[in-house]
Coordinates of C-alpha atoms and ligand atoms in Angstrom, one line a residue:
X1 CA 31.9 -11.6 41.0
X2 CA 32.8 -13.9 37.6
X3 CA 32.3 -12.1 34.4
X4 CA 29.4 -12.6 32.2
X5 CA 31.0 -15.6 30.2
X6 CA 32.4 -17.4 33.3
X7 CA 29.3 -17.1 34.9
X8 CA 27.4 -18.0 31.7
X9 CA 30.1 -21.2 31.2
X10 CA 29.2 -22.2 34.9
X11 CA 25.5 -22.3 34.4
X12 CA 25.8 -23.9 31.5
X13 CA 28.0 -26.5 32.5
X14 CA 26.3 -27.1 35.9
X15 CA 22.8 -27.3 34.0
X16 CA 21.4 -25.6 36.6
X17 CA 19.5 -22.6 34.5
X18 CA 16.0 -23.1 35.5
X19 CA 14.9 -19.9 33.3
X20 CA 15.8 -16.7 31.9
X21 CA 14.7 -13.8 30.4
X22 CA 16.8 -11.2 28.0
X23 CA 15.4 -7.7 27.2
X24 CA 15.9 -4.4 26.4
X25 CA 17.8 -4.0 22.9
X26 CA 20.7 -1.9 22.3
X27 CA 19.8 -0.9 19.4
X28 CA 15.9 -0.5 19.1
X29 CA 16.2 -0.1 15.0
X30 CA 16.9 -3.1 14.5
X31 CA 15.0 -5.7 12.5
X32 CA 14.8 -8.8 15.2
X33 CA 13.4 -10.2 18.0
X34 CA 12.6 -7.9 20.8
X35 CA 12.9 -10.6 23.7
X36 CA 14.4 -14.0 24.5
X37 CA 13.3 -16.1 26.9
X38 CA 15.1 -19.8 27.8
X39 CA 14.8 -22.6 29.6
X40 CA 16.3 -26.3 30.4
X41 CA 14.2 -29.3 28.4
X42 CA 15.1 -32.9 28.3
X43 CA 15.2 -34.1 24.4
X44 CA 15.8 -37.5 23.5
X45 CA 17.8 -38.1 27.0
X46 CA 20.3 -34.5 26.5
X47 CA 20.0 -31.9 28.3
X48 CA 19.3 -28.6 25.6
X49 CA 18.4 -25.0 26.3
X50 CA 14.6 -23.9 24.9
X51 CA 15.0 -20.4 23.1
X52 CA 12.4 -18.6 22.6
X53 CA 12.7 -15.7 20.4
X54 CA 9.8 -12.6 20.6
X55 CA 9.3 -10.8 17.4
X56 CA 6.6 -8.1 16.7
X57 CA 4.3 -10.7 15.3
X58 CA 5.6 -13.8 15.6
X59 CA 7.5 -16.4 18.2
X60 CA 9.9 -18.5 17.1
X61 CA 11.3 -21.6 18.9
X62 CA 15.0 -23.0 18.7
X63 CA 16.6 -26.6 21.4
X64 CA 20.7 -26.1 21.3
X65 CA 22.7 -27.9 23.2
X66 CA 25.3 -26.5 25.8
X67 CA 27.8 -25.0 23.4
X68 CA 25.7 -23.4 21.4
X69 CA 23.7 -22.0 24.7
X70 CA 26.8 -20.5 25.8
X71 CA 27.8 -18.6 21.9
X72 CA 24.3 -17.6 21.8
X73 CA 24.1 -16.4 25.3
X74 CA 27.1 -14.5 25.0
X75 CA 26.1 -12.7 21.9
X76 CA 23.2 -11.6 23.2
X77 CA 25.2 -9.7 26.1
X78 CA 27.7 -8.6 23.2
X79 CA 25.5 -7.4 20.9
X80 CA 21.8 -7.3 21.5
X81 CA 20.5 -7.2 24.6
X82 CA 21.2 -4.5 27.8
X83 CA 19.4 -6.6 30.5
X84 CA 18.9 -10.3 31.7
X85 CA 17.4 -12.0 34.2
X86 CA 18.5 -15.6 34.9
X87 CA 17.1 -18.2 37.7
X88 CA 19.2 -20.9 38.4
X89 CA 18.6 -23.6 41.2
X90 CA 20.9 -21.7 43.2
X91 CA 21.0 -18.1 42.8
X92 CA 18.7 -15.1 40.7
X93 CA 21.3 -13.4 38.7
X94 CA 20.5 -9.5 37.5
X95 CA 22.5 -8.5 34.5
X96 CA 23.1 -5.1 33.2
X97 CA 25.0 -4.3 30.4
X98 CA 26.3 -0.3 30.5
X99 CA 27.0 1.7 27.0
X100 CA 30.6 0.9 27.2
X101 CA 29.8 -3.0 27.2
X102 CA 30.6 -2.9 31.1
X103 CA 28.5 -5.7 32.7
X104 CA 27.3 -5.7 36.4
X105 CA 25.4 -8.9 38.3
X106 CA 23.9 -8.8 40.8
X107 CA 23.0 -11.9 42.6
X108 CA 19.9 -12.7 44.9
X109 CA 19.2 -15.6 47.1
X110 CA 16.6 -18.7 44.3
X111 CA 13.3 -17.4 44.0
X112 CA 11.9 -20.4 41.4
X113 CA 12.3 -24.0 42.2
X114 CA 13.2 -26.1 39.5
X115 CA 10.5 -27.9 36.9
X116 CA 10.5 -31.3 35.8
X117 CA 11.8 -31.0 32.4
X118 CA 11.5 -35.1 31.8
X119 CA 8.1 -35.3 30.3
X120 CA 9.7 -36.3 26.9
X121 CA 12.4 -38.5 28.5
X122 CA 12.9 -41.4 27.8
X123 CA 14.1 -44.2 31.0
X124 CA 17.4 -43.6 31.1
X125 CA 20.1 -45.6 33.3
X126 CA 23.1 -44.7 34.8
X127 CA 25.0 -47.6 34.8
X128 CA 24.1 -50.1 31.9
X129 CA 24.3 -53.4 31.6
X130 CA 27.6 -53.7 28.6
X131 CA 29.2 -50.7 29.9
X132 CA 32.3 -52.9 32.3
X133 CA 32.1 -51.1 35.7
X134 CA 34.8 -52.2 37.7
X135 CA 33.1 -51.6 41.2
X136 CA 30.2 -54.0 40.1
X137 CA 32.5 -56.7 38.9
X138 CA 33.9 -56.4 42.7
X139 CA 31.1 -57.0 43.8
X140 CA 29.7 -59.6 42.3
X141 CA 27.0 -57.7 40.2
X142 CA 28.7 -57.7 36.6
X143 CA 30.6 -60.3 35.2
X144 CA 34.4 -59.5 33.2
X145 CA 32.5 -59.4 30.0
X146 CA 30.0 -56.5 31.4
X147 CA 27.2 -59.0 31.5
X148 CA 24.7 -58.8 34.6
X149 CA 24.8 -61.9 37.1
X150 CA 21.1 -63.1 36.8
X151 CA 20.5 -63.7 40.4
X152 CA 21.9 -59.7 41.0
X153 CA 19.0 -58.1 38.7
X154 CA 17.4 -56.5 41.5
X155 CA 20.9 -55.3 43.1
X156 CA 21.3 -53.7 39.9
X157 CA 17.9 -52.5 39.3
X158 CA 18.2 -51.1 43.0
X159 CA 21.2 -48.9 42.2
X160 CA 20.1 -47.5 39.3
X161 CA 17.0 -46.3 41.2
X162 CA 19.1 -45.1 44.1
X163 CA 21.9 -43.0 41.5
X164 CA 18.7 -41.9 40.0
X165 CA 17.5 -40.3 43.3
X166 CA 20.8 -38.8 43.8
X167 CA 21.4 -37.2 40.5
X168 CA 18.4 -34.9 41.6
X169 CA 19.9 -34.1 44.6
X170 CA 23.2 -32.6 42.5
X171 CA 21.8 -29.0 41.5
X172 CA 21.8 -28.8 45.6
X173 CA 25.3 -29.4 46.0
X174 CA 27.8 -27.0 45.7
X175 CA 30.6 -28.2 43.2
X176 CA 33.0 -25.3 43.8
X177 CA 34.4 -27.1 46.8
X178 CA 35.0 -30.8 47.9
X179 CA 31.6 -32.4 48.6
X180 CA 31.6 -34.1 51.9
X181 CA 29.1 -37.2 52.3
X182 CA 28.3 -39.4 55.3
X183 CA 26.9 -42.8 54.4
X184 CA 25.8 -44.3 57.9
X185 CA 24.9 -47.9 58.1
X186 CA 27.0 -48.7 55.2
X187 CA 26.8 -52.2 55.4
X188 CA 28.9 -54.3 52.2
X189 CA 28.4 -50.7 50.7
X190 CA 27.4 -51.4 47.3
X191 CA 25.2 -48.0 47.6
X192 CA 28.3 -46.1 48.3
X193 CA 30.5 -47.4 45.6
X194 CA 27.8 -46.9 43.1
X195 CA 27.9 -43.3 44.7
X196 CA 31.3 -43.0 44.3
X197 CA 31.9 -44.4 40.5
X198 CA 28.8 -41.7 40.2
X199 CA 29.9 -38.4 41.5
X200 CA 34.0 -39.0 40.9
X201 CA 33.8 -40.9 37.5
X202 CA 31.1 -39.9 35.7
X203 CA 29.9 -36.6 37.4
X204 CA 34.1 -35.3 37.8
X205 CA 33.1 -33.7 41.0
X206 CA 35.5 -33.9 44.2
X207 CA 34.3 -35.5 46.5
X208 CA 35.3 -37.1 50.1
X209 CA 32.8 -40.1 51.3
X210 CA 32.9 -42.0 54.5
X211 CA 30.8 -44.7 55.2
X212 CA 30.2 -45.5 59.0
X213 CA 29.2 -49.1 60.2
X214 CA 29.3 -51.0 63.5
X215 CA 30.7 -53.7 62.0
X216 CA 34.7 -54.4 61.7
X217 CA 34.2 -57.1 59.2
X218 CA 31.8 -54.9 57.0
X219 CA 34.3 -51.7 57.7
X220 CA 37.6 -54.2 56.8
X221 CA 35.8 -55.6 53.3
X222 CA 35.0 -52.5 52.2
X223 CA 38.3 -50.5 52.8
X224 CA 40.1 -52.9 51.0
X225 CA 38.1 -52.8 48.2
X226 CA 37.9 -48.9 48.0
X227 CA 42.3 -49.4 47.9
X228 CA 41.9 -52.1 45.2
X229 CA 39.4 -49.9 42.7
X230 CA 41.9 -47.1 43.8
X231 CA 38.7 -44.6 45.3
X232 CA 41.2 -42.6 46.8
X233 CA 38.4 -40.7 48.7
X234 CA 36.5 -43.1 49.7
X235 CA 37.4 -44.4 53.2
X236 CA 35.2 -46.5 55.6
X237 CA 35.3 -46.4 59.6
X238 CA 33.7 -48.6 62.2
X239 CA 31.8 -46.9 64.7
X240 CA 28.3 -46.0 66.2
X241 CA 26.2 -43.0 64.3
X242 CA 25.5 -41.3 67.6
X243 CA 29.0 -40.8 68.0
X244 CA 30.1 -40.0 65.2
X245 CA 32.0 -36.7 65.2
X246 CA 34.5 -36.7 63.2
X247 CA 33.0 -33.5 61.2
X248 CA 31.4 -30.0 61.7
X249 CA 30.2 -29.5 58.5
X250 CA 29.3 -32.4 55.9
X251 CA 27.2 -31.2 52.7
X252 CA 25.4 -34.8 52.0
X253 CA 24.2 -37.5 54.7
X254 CA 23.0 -40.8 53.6
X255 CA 21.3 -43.8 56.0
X256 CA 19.9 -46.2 53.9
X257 CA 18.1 -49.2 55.8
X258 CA 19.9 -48.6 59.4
X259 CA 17.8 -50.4 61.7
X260 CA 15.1 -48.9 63.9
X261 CA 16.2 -45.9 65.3
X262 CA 19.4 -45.6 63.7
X263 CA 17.7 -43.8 60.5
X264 CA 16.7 -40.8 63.7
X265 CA 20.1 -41.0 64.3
X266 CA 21.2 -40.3 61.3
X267 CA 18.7 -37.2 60.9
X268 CA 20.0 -36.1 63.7
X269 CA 23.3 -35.8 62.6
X270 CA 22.6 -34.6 59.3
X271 CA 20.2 -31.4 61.0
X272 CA 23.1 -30.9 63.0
X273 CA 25.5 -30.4 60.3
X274 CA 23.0 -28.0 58.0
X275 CA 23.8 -30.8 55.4
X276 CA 22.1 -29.6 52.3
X277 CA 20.5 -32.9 51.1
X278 CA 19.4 -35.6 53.2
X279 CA 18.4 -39.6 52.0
X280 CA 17.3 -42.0 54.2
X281 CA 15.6 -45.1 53.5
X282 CA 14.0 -46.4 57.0
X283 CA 14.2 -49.9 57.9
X284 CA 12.4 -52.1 60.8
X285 CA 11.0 -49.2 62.5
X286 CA 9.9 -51.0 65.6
X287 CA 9.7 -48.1 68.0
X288 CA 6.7 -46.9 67.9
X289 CA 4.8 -50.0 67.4
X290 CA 4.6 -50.4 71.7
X291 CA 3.8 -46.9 72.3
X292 CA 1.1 -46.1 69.9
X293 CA -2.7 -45.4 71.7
X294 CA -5.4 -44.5 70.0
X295 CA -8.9 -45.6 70.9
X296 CA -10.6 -44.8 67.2
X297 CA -7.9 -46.8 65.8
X298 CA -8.7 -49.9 67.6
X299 CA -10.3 -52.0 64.5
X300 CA -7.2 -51.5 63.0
X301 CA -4.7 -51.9 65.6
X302 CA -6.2 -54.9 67.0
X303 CA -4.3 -56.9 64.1
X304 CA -1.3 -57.7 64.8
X305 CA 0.4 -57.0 61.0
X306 CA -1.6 -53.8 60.2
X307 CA -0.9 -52.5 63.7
X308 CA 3.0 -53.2 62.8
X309 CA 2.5 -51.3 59.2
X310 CA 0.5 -48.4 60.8
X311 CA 3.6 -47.8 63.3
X312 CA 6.1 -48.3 60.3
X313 CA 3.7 -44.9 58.6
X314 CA 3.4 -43.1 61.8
X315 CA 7.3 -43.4 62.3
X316 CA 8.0 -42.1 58.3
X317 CA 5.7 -39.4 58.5
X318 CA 6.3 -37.7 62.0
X319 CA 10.4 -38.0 60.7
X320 CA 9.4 -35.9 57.1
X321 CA 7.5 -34.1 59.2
X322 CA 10.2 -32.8 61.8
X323 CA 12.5 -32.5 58.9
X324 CA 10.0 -29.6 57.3
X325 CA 10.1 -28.4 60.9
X326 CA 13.8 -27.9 60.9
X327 CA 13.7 -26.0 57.8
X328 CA 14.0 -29.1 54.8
X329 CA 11.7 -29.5 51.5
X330 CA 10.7 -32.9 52.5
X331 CA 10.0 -35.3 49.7
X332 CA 8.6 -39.0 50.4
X333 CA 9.2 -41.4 47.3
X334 CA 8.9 -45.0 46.5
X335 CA 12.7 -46.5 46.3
X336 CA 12.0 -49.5 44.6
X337 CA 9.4 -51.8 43.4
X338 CA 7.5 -53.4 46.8
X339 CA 8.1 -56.9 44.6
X340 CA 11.5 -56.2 45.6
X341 CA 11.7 -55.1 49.1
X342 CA 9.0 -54.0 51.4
X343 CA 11.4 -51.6 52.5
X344 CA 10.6 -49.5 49.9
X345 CA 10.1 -45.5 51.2
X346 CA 13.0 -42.7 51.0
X347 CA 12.6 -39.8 52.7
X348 CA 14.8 -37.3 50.6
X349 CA 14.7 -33.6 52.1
X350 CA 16.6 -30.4 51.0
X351 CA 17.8 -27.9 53.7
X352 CA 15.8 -24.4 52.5
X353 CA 15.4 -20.6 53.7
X354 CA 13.5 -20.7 57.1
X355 CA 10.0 -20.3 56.6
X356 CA 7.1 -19.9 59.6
X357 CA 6.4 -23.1 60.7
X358 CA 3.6 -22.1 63.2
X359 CA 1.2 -24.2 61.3
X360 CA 3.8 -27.2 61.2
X361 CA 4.5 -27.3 64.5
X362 CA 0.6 -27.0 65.5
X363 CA -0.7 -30.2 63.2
X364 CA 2.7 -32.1 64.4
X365 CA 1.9 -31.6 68.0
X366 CA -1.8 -32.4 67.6
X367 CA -1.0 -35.5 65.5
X368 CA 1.2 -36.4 68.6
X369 CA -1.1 -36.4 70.8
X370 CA -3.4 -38.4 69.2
X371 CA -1.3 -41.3 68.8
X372 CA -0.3 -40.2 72.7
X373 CA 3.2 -41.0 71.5
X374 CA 6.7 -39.1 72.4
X375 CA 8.8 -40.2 69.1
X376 CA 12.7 -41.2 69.9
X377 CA 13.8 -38.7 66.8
X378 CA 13.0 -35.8 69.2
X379 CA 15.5 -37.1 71.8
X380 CA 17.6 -37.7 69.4
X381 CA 17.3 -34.3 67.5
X382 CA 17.5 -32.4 71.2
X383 CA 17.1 -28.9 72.4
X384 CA 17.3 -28.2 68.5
X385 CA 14.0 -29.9 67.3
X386 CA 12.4 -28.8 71.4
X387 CA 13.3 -25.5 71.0
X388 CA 11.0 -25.2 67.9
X389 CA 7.8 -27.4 69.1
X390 CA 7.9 -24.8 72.8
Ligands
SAM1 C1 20.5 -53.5 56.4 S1 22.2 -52.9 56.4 C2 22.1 -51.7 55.1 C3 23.4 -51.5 54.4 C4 23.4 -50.5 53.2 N1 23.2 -49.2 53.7 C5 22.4 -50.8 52.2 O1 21.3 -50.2 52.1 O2 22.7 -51.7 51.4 C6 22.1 -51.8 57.8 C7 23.5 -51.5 58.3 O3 23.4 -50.5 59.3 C8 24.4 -50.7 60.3 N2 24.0 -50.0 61.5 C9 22.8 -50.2 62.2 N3 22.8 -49.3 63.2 C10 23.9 -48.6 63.2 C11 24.5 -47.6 64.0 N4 23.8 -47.1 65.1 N5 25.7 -47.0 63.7 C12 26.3 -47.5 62.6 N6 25.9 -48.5 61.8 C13 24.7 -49.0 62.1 C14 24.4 -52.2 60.4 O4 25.6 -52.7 61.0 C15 24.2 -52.7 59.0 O5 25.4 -53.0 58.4

């Protein structure tokens, strides 16, 4: 285990403190707070560190940014405090401090999740329009100058919203090693460059993407452009999701708008990997639409477009659902503005401790058989996802 100031430099830097808690003074005589407690806060679109310092009588506040979190941090271990308890988004971290100034942590699996801490944050972009971003200009997005082509708005609006998603997903990754992502059903890829320029050129992280498509043309456009922007770790391959197994372990898999089935796929995959993080944004999900029965529901399927929307619901939800099944935190979000696609639902799910999923498995299968429906995803997830509902 890291000493207190390299583990206090890698919180810090990570930003992945959720809270923490310093007690017990050294030196009891002295004149000052008696407890410190911290935690992350947005202000003004930077990330700071809340201090909040416990005196006899009084509670004072203090927002420092990260190199002031880390001095202050560190004195405390130096000179005030003997204990500390810090949560981070990945691990509880117990800190003792001996009489000789000898530190020991002890570290224990997350027990808090994080907090939003963007209630005072302004909308903030990742990419902006002025700031020249070579991958867009590729594209077609961004002209030389940095200005955004008018008819692209909504590809750029879309990106934003997608690096947006995926900058949540980060505290989930771990950085220590070279993150491996999958995005299947690339397609021209414009997602996964934004990914790339993301993770590699702002975030500094190392990272190795491959982007899977069943088309050669697709696969050939986009491998030359990942050489011409020099994304040395970018690389593209033609090929079919379901057999795709190129990998044993991949920390990140991606499937935005693969058709129909493809998106199961995809989860398939991902489960099978214990990929932390998971984002998939369904598209044309025509599968169900011929097997759904349901007698109560006859004044609503009996029209043809609501019958088609229900199916597209039942498909989304019995996917989240099996994903909480196979141990995720399953989150269902809005993408982007319905003006500018109706295919507008991510499913974003985090891989988590196992929990009982007695309950789970009991409304899934009753669900089920109301809409007297066998789903494709639990052929495609296998004995894996079987094993479970038995
Ligand atoms: C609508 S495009 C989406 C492209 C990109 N992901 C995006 O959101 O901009 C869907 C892509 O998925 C690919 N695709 C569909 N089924 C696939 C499969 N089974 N294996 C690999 N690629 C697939 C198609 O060839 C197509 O390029």
């Amino acid at each position: 285990m890291q000493n207190v100031s390299e583990l206090v430099e890698k919180i810090i830097n990570e930003e992945s403190i959720i809270y923490a808690i310093f007690s017990s003074l050294r030196n009891k005589s002295e004149k000052t707070f008696n407890k410190v407690t911290v935690k992350k806060v947005i202000i003004k679109n930077e990330v700071k560190h809340q201090f909040e310092y416990f005196y006899d009588k009084k509670v004072e506040h203090k927002n420092l940014d990260k190199d002031e979190t880390k001095a202050e941090i560190n004195k405390y271990f130096q000179t005030y405090f003997k204990q500390a308890l810090i949560n981070t988004v990945d691990s509880d971290y117990h800190i003792l401090i001996s009489k000789k100034g000898i530190a020991k942590i002890s570290k224990k699996q997350a027990s808090r999740k994080p907090v939003d801490t963007s209630h005072n944050r302004k909308k903030k972009y990742i990419l902006n329009e002025g700031e020249r971003t070579p991958f867009l200009i590729e594209l077609g997005i961004m002209t030389e100058q940095g200005k955004i082509v008018n008819s692209k708005y909504d590809k750029f609006k879309q990106i934003n919203r997608y690096l947006e998603l995926v900058s949540d997903c980060i505290p989930y990754l771990n950085k220590d090693k070279t993150i491996r992502i999958i995005d299947f059903g690339c397609g021209k890829a414009y997602l996964t460059f934004a990914l790339y320029d993301y993770l590699v050129l702002k975030m500094g992280y190392n990272v190795e993407i491959v982007g899977l498509d069943l088309k050669e043309n697709v696969i050939k456009f986009c491998s030359d452009l990942a050489k011409k922007l020099s994304f040395d770790d970018l690389r593209f391959e033609q090929g079919d999701i379901k057999g795709f197994n190129q990998f044993t372990d991949v920390d990140m898999v991606i499937s935005l708008h693969a058709c129909n089935t493809a998106t199961d796929d995809a989860l398939a995959k991902a489960v099978s990997w214990g990929a932390k993080v998971i984002l998939a944004v369904p598209c044309c999900q025509h599968e169900l639409l011929k097997k759904i029965k349901n007698d109560v529901m006859i004044p609503m399927m009996k029209y043809g477009i609501i019958k088609e929307k229900l199916s597209t619901l039942l498909t989304d939800a019995l996917r989240a659902n099996v994903l909480e099944i196979m141990d995720y935190r399953t989150q269902v979000l809005e993408f982007i503005d319905m003006e500018h696609t109706p295919k507008n639902v991510m499913i974003r799910a985090f891989l988590e401790e196992p929990q009982n999923i007695d309950k789970l498995v009991k409304q899934y299968k009753e669900f089920k058989n109301q809409w007297q429906i066998s789903p494709y995803i639990e052929e495609a997830f296998g004995n894996k996802l079987t094993d479970k509902l038995d």
